[in-house]
Amino acid sequence: MARADKTAAVAEIVEQFKDSTATVITEYRGLTVANLAELRRSLAGSATYAVAKNTLVKRAASEAGIEGLDELFAGPTAIAFVQGEPVDAAKAIKKFAKDHKALVIKGGYMDGRALSIAEVERIADLESREVLLAKMAGAMKANLSKAAGLFAAPASQMARLAAALQEKKPAEAAPAEATPAAEAPAAETETEAPAETAEAPAETTE
């Protein structure tokens, strides 16, 4: 490859690194042209899959400020440059690697740091943004439906509740009024007893 061509190739890879939300580094040794085409189709809309020479990728990564990936650039290297959701791209690559053992995930890069193989696989196991949004929307809809049901309760139900409260108030007040009446005879008895005791000595004196 001529020097000018190498420079252009490096510049293109630099732009791909800068425009990506994440990258997944793979080794494609043993994959056929048809296999690579199938993988690219599975990544359509979420990532582009490019085969590149290690020397050029190393230079491009350095110029793009990408660190910690040099050891991954060995053997037949292909990189998935993710433009969409990293979860979607990681899922597609992991699934393809499961069906085609020749594809080997070597690591990746996201949020300013290198990713291990395990981290890439954990990302692949996460639920996609669409699924999470759908679950959140479902939960919100359920809560709104409950709230709407309460606000839409018939007025007759509110009237019955008000009537029940009004009936309950006299029932609670009645025992309170009955208590003084029950105590009144006891008070009168205590008042009359000393009077009878006082009259007894007067009769004895006569």
mmCIF file of C-alpha atoms in Angstrom:
data_model
loop_
_atom_site.group_PDB
_atom_site.id
_atom_site.type_symbol
_atom_site.label_atom_id
_atom_site.label_comp_id
_atom_site.label_asym_id
_atom_site.label_seq_id
_atom_site.Cartn_x
_atom_site.Cartn_y
_atom_site.Cartn_z
ATOM 1 C CA MET A 1 0.000 0.000 0.000
ATOM 2 C CA ALA A 2 1.374 3.399 -0.980
ATOM 3 C CA ARG A 3 2.182 5.915 1.726
ATOM 4 C CA ALA A 4 -0.663 8.214 0.678
ATOM 5 C CA ASP A 5 -3.101 5.326 0.763
ATOM 6 C CA LYS A 6 -1.935 4.318 4.239
ATOM 7 C CA THR A 7 -2.369 7.886 5.456
ATOM 8 C CA ALA A 8 -5.893 8.015 4.042
ATOM 9 C CA ALA A 9 -6.751 4.623 5.566
ATOM 10 C CA VAL A 10 -5.483 5.714 8.989
ATOM 11 C CA ALA A 11 -7.456 8.966 8.782
ATOM 12 C CA GLU A 12 -10.614 7.009 7.962
ATOM 13 C CA ILE A 13 -10.144 4.658 10.922
ATOM 14 C CA VAL A 14 -9.473 7.639 13.199
ATOM 15 C CA GLU A 15 -12.826 9.121 12.195
ATOM 16 C CA GLN A 16 -14.545 5.790 12.809
ATOM 17 C CA PHE A 17 -13.075 5.618 16.314
ATOM 18 C CA LYS A 18 -14.169 9.198 17.059
ATOM 19 C CA ASP A 19 -17.687 8.725 15.687
ATOM 20 C CA SER A 20 -18.326 5.483 17.562
ATOM 21 C CA THR A 21 -20.133 5.133 20.864
ATOM 22 C CA ALA A 22 -18.174 1.916 21.399
ATOM 23 C CA THR A 23 -15.992 -0.595 19.554
ATOM 24 C CA VAL A 24 -15.685 -4.365 19.731
ATOM 25 C CA ILE A 25 -12.392 -5.949 18.677
ATOM 26 C CA THR A 26 -12.623 -9.412 17.142
ATOM 27 C CA GLU A 27 -10.516 -12.027 15.402
ATOM 28 C CA TYR A 28 -12.170 -13.466 12.314
ATOM 29 C CA ARG A 29 -9.693 -16.211 11.415
ATOM 30 C CA GLY A 30 -11.578 -19.010 9.656
ATOM 31 C CA LEU A 31 -14.654 -17.001 8.668
ATOM 32 C CA THR A 32 -15.626 -17.071 5.018
ATOM 33 C CA VAL A 33 -16.598 -14.074 2.915
ATOM 34 C CA ALA A 34 -20.201 -15.229 3.210
ATOM 35 C CA ASN A 35 -19.859 -15.393 7.012
ATOM 36 C CA LEU A 36 -18.531 -11.834 7.145
ATOM 37 C CA ALA A 37 -21.391 -10.639 4.969
ATOM 38 C CA GLU A 38 -23.865 -12.333 7.305
ATOM 39 C CA LEU A 39 -22.269 -10.688 10.338
ATOM 40 C CA ARG A 40 -22.407 -7.265 8.691
ATOM 41 C CA ARG A 41 -26.109 -7.754 7.956
ATOM 42 C CA SER A 42 -26.775 -8.666 11.585
ATOM 43 C CA LEU A 43 -25.050 -5.435 12.655
ATOM 44 C CA ALA A 44 -26.860 -3.233 10.142
ATOM 45 C CA GLY A 45 -28.203 -0.134 11.853
ATOM 46 C CA SER A 46 -26.095 -0.528 14.972
ATOM 47 C CA ALA A 47 -22.482 -0.910 13.826
ATOM 48 C CA THR A 48 -20.154 -1.237 10.865
ATOM 49 C CA TYR A 49 -17.755 -4.168 10.761
ATOM 50 C CA ALA A 50 -14.371 -3.458 9.195
ATOM 51 C CA VAL A 51 -11.303 -5.618 8.591
ATOM 52 C CA ALA A 52 -8.083 -3.655 9.080
ATOM 53 C CA LYS A 53 -4.327 -4.107 9.238
ATOM 54 C CA ASN A 54 -2.977 -4.070 12.766
ATOM 55 C CA THR A 55 -0.260 -1.510 12.050
ATOM 56 C CA LEU A 56 -2.809 0.937 10.649
ATOM 57 C CA VAL A 57 -5.311 0.342 13.451
ATOM 58 C CA LYS A 58 -2.652 0.955 16.094
ATOM 59 C CA ARG A 59 -1.711 4.271 14.493
ATOM 60 C CA ALA A 60 -5.342 5.289 14.141
ATOM 61 C CA ALA A 61 -6.149 4.383 17.742
ATOM 62 C CA SER A 62 -3.192 6.419 18.949
ATOM 63 C CA GLU A 63 -4.229 9.451 16.885
ATOM 64 C CA ALA A 64 -7.832 9.128 18.115
ATOM 65 C CA GLY A 65 -6.682 9.023 21.734
ATOM 66 C CA ILE A 66 -7.754 5.407 22.215
ATOM 67 C CA GLU A 67 -5.552 3.630 24.760
ATOM 68 C CA GLY A 68 -5.274 0.124 26.133
ATOM 69 C CA LEU A 69 -6.078 -1.793 22.937
ATOM 70 C CA ASP A 70 -2.634 -2.367 21.388
ATOM 71 C CA GLU A 71 -2.341 -5.931 22.696
ATOM 72 C CA LEU A 72 -5.638 -6.789 21.016
ATOM 73 C CA PHE A 73 -4.344 -5.819 17.590
ATOM 74 C CA ALA A 74 -2.726 -9.150 16.787
ATOM 75 C CA GLY A 75 -3.742 -11.781 14.252
ATOM 76 C CA PRO A 76 -6.557 -11.222 11.739
ATOM 77 C CA THR A 77 -8.346 -8.215 13.266
ATOM 78 C CA ALA A 78 -11.769 -6.837 12.514
ATOM 79 C CA ILE A 79 -13.485 -4.071 14.456
ATOM 80 C CA ALA A 80 -17.163 -3.355 14.989
ATOM 81 C CA PHE A 81 -17.549 0.428 15.158
ATOM 82 C CA VAL A 82 -20.803 0.986 17.020
ATOM 83 C CA GLN A 83 -22.923 3.961 16.005
ATOM 84 C CA GLY A 84 -26.134 2.988 17.787
ATOM 85 C CA GLU A 85 -26.768 1.252 21.077
ATOM 86 C CA PRO A 86 -23.710 -0.739 22.284
ATOM 87 C CA VAL A 87 -26.056 -3.356 23.762
ATOM 88 C CA ASP A 88 -27.605 -4.144 20.367
ATOM 89 C CA ALA A 89 -24.245 -4.498 18.633
ATOM 90 C CA ALA A 90 -22.755 -6.573 21.457
ATOM 91 C CA LYS A 91 -25.792 -8.885 21.388
ATOM 92 C CA ALA A 92 -25.477 -9.420 17.640
ATOM 93 C CA ILE A 93 -21.747 -10.168 17.851
ATOM 94 C CA LYS A 94 -22.120 -12.515 20.823
ATOM 95 C CA LYS A 95 -24.915 -14.420 19.097
ATOM 96 C CA PHE A 96 -22.904 -14.689 15.880
ATOM 97 C CA ALA A 97 -19.846 -15.883 17.807
ATOM 98 C CA LYS A 98 -21.979 -18.551 19.481
ATOM 99 C CA ASP A 99 -23.132 -19.837 16.105
ATOM 100 C CA HIS A 100 -19.738 -19.399 14.396
ATOM 101 C CA LYS A 101 -16.871 -20.489 16.643
ATOM 102 C CA ALA A 102 -14.338 -18.954 14.268
ATOM 103 C CA LEU A 103 -15.333 -15.464 15.428
ATOM 104 C CA VAL A 104 -13.497 -14.585 18.638
ATOM 105 C CA ILE A 105 -14.344 -11.558 20.777
ATOM 106 C CA LYS A 106 -11.084 -10.073 22.087
ATOM 107 C CA GLY A 107 -12.303 -6.992 23.921
ATOM 108 C CA GLY A 108 -13.632 -3.540 23.235
ATOM 109 C CA TYR A 109 -13.659 0.138 24.098
ATOM 110 C CA MET A 110 -16.399 2.347 25.572
ATOM 111 C CA ASP A 111 -16.721 5.455 27.729
ATOM 112 C CA GLY A 112 -13.023 6.226 27.495
ATOM 113 C CA ARG A 113 -11.644 2.879 28.607
ATOM 114 C CA ALA A 114 -10.799 -0.573 27.318
ATOM 115 C CA LEU A 115 -13.261 -3.408 27.893
ATOM 116 C CA SER A 116 -12.380 -6.999 28.674
ATOM 117 C CA ILE A 117 -14.054 -9.951 26.951
ATOM 118 C CA ALA A 118 -16.212 -10.507 30.058
ATOM 119 C CA GLU A 119 -17.342 -6.867 30.041
ATOM 120 C CA VAL A 120 -18.330 -7.032 26.374
ATOM 121 C CA GLU A 121 -20.355 -10.171 27.100
ATOM 122 C CA ARG A 122 -22.030 -8.541 30.104
ATOM 123 C CA ILE A 123 -23.068 -5.631 27.895
ATOM 124 C CA ALA A 124 -24.493 -8.147 25.425
ATOM 125 C CA ASP A 125 -26.561 -9.697 28.226
ATOM 126 C CA LEU A 126 -28.181 -6.386 29.169
ATOM 127 C CA GLU A 127 -31.679 -5.536 27.989
ATOM 128 C CA SER A 128 -31.786 -3.173 25.045
ATOM 129 C CA ARG A 129 -32.854 0.446 25.416
ATOM 130 C CA GLU A 130 -36.113 -0.274 23.588
ATOM 131 C CA VAL A 131 -36.993 -3.114 25.981
ATOM 132 C CA LEU A 132 -36.219 -0.985 29.041
ATOM 133 C CA LEU A 133 -38.289 1.916 27.697
ATOM 134 C CA ALA A 134 -41.164 -0.452 26.951
ATOM 135 C CA LYS A 135 -41.057 -1.814 30.511
ATOM 136 C CA MET A 136 -40.976 1.693 31.967
ATOM 137 C CA ALA A 137 -43.893 2.753 29.769
ATOM 138 C CA GLY A 138 -45.864 -0.318 30.851
ATOM 139 C CA ALA A 139 -45.248 0.403 34.538
ATOM 140 C CA MET A 140 -46.240 4.049 34.126
ATOM 141 C CA LYS A 141 -49.369 3.079 32.192
ATOM 142 C CA ALA A 142 -50.409 0.648 34.921
ATOM 143 C CA ASN A 143 -49.983 3.290 37.634
ATOM 144 C CA LEU A 144 -51.860 5.892 35.590
ATOM 145 C CA SER A 145 -54.702 3.434 35.028
ATOM 146 C CA LYS A 146 -55.026 2.883 38.792
ATOM 147 C CA ALA A 147 -55.037 6.631 39.431
ATOM 148 C CA ALA A 148 -57.613 7.206 36.686
ATOM 149 C CA GLY A 149 -59.829 4.512 38.206
ATOM 150 C CA LEU A 150 -59.824 6.278 41.569
ATOM 151 C CA PHE A 151 -60.600 9.671 40.071
ATOM 152 C CA ALA A 152 -63.358 8.154 37.917
ATOM 153 C CA ALA A 153 -65.191 6.533 40.880
ATOM 154 C CA PRO A 154 -68.985 7.183 40.680
ATOM 155 C CA ALA A 155 -70.320 10.059 42.740
ATOM 156 C CA SER A 156 -72.778 7.632 44.373
ATOM 157 C CA GLN A 157 -69.833 5.861 46.014
ATOM 158 C CA MET A 158 -68.661 9.142 47.530
ATOM 159 C CA ALA A 159 -72.223 9.874 48.690
ATOM 160 C CA ARG A 160 -72.480 6.467 50.390
ATOM 161 C CA LEU A 161 -69.144 7.060 52.103
ATOM 162 C CA ALA A 162 -70.295 10.450 53.374
ATOM 163 C CA ALA A 163 -73.571 8.948 54.650
ATOM 164 C CA ALA A 164 -71.736 6.158 56.423
ATOM 165 C CA LEU A 165 -69.529 8.689 58.178
ATOM 166 C CA GLN A 166 -72.567 10.707 59.258
ATOM 167 C CA GLU A 167 -74.247 7.588 60.670
ATOM 168 C CA LYS A 168 -71.116 6.668 62.535
ATOM 169 C CA LYS A 169 -70.855 9.998 64.362
ATOM 170 C CA PRO A 170 -74.180 9.730 66.362
ATOM 171 C CA ALA A 171 -73.375 6.107 67.199
ATOM 172 C CA GLU A 172 -70.092 7.168 68.710
ATOM 173 C CA ALA A 173 -71.657 10.124 70.561
ATOM 174 C CA ALA A 174 -74.507 8.112 72.230
ATOM 175 C CA PRO A 175 -72.389 6.197 74.761
ATOM 176 C CA ALA A 176 -70.749 9.431 75.839
ATOM 177 C CA GLU A 177 -74.149 10.993 76.701
ATOM 178 C CA ALA A 178 -75.353 7.864 78.546
ATOM 179 C CA THR A 179 -72.424 7.766 80.921
ATOM 180 C CA PRO A 180 -73.336 10.879 83.054
ATOM 181 C CA ALA A 181 -76.961 9.693 83.360
ATOM 182 C CA ALA A 182 -75.822 6.362 84.758
ATOM 183 C CA GLU A 183 -73.633 8.079 87.303
ATOM 184 C CA ALA A 184 -76.354 10.450 88.550
ATOM 185 C CA PRO A 185 -78.192 7.987 90.939
ATOM 186 C CA ALA A 186 -74.945 7.066 92.598
ATOM 187 C CA ALA A 187 -74.272 10.709 93.310
ATOM 188 C CA GLU A 188 -77.773 11.220 94.827
ATOM 189 C CA THR A 189 -77.371 8.137 97.059
ATOM 190 C CA GLU A 190 -74.110 9.426 98.403
ATOM 191 C CA THR A 191 -75.768 12.788 99.232
ATOM 192 C CA GLU A 192 -78.837 11.334 101.059
ATOM 193 C CA ALA A 193 -76.933 8.836 103.257
ATOM 194 C CA PRO A 194 -75.397 11.443 105.591
ATOM 195 C CA ALA A 195 -78.861 13.097 106.064
ATOM 196 C CA GLU A 196 -80.413 9.928 107.533
ATOM 197 C CA THR A 197 -77.465 9.475 109.879
ATOM 198 C CA ALA A 198 -77.859 13.020 111.193
ATOM 199 C CA GLU A 199 -81.593 12.588 112.091
ATOM 200 C CA ALA A 200 -81.074 9.436 114.224
ATOM 201 C CA PRO A 201 -79.485 11.171 117.257
ATOM 202 C CA ALA A 202 -82.325 13.756 117.395
ATOM 203 C CA GLU A 203 -84.952 11.066 117.976
ATOM 204 C CA THR A 204 -82.853 9.474 120.764
ATOM 205 C CA THR A 205 -82.619 12.771 122.699
ATOM 206 C CA GLU A 206 -86.406 13.195 122.975
#
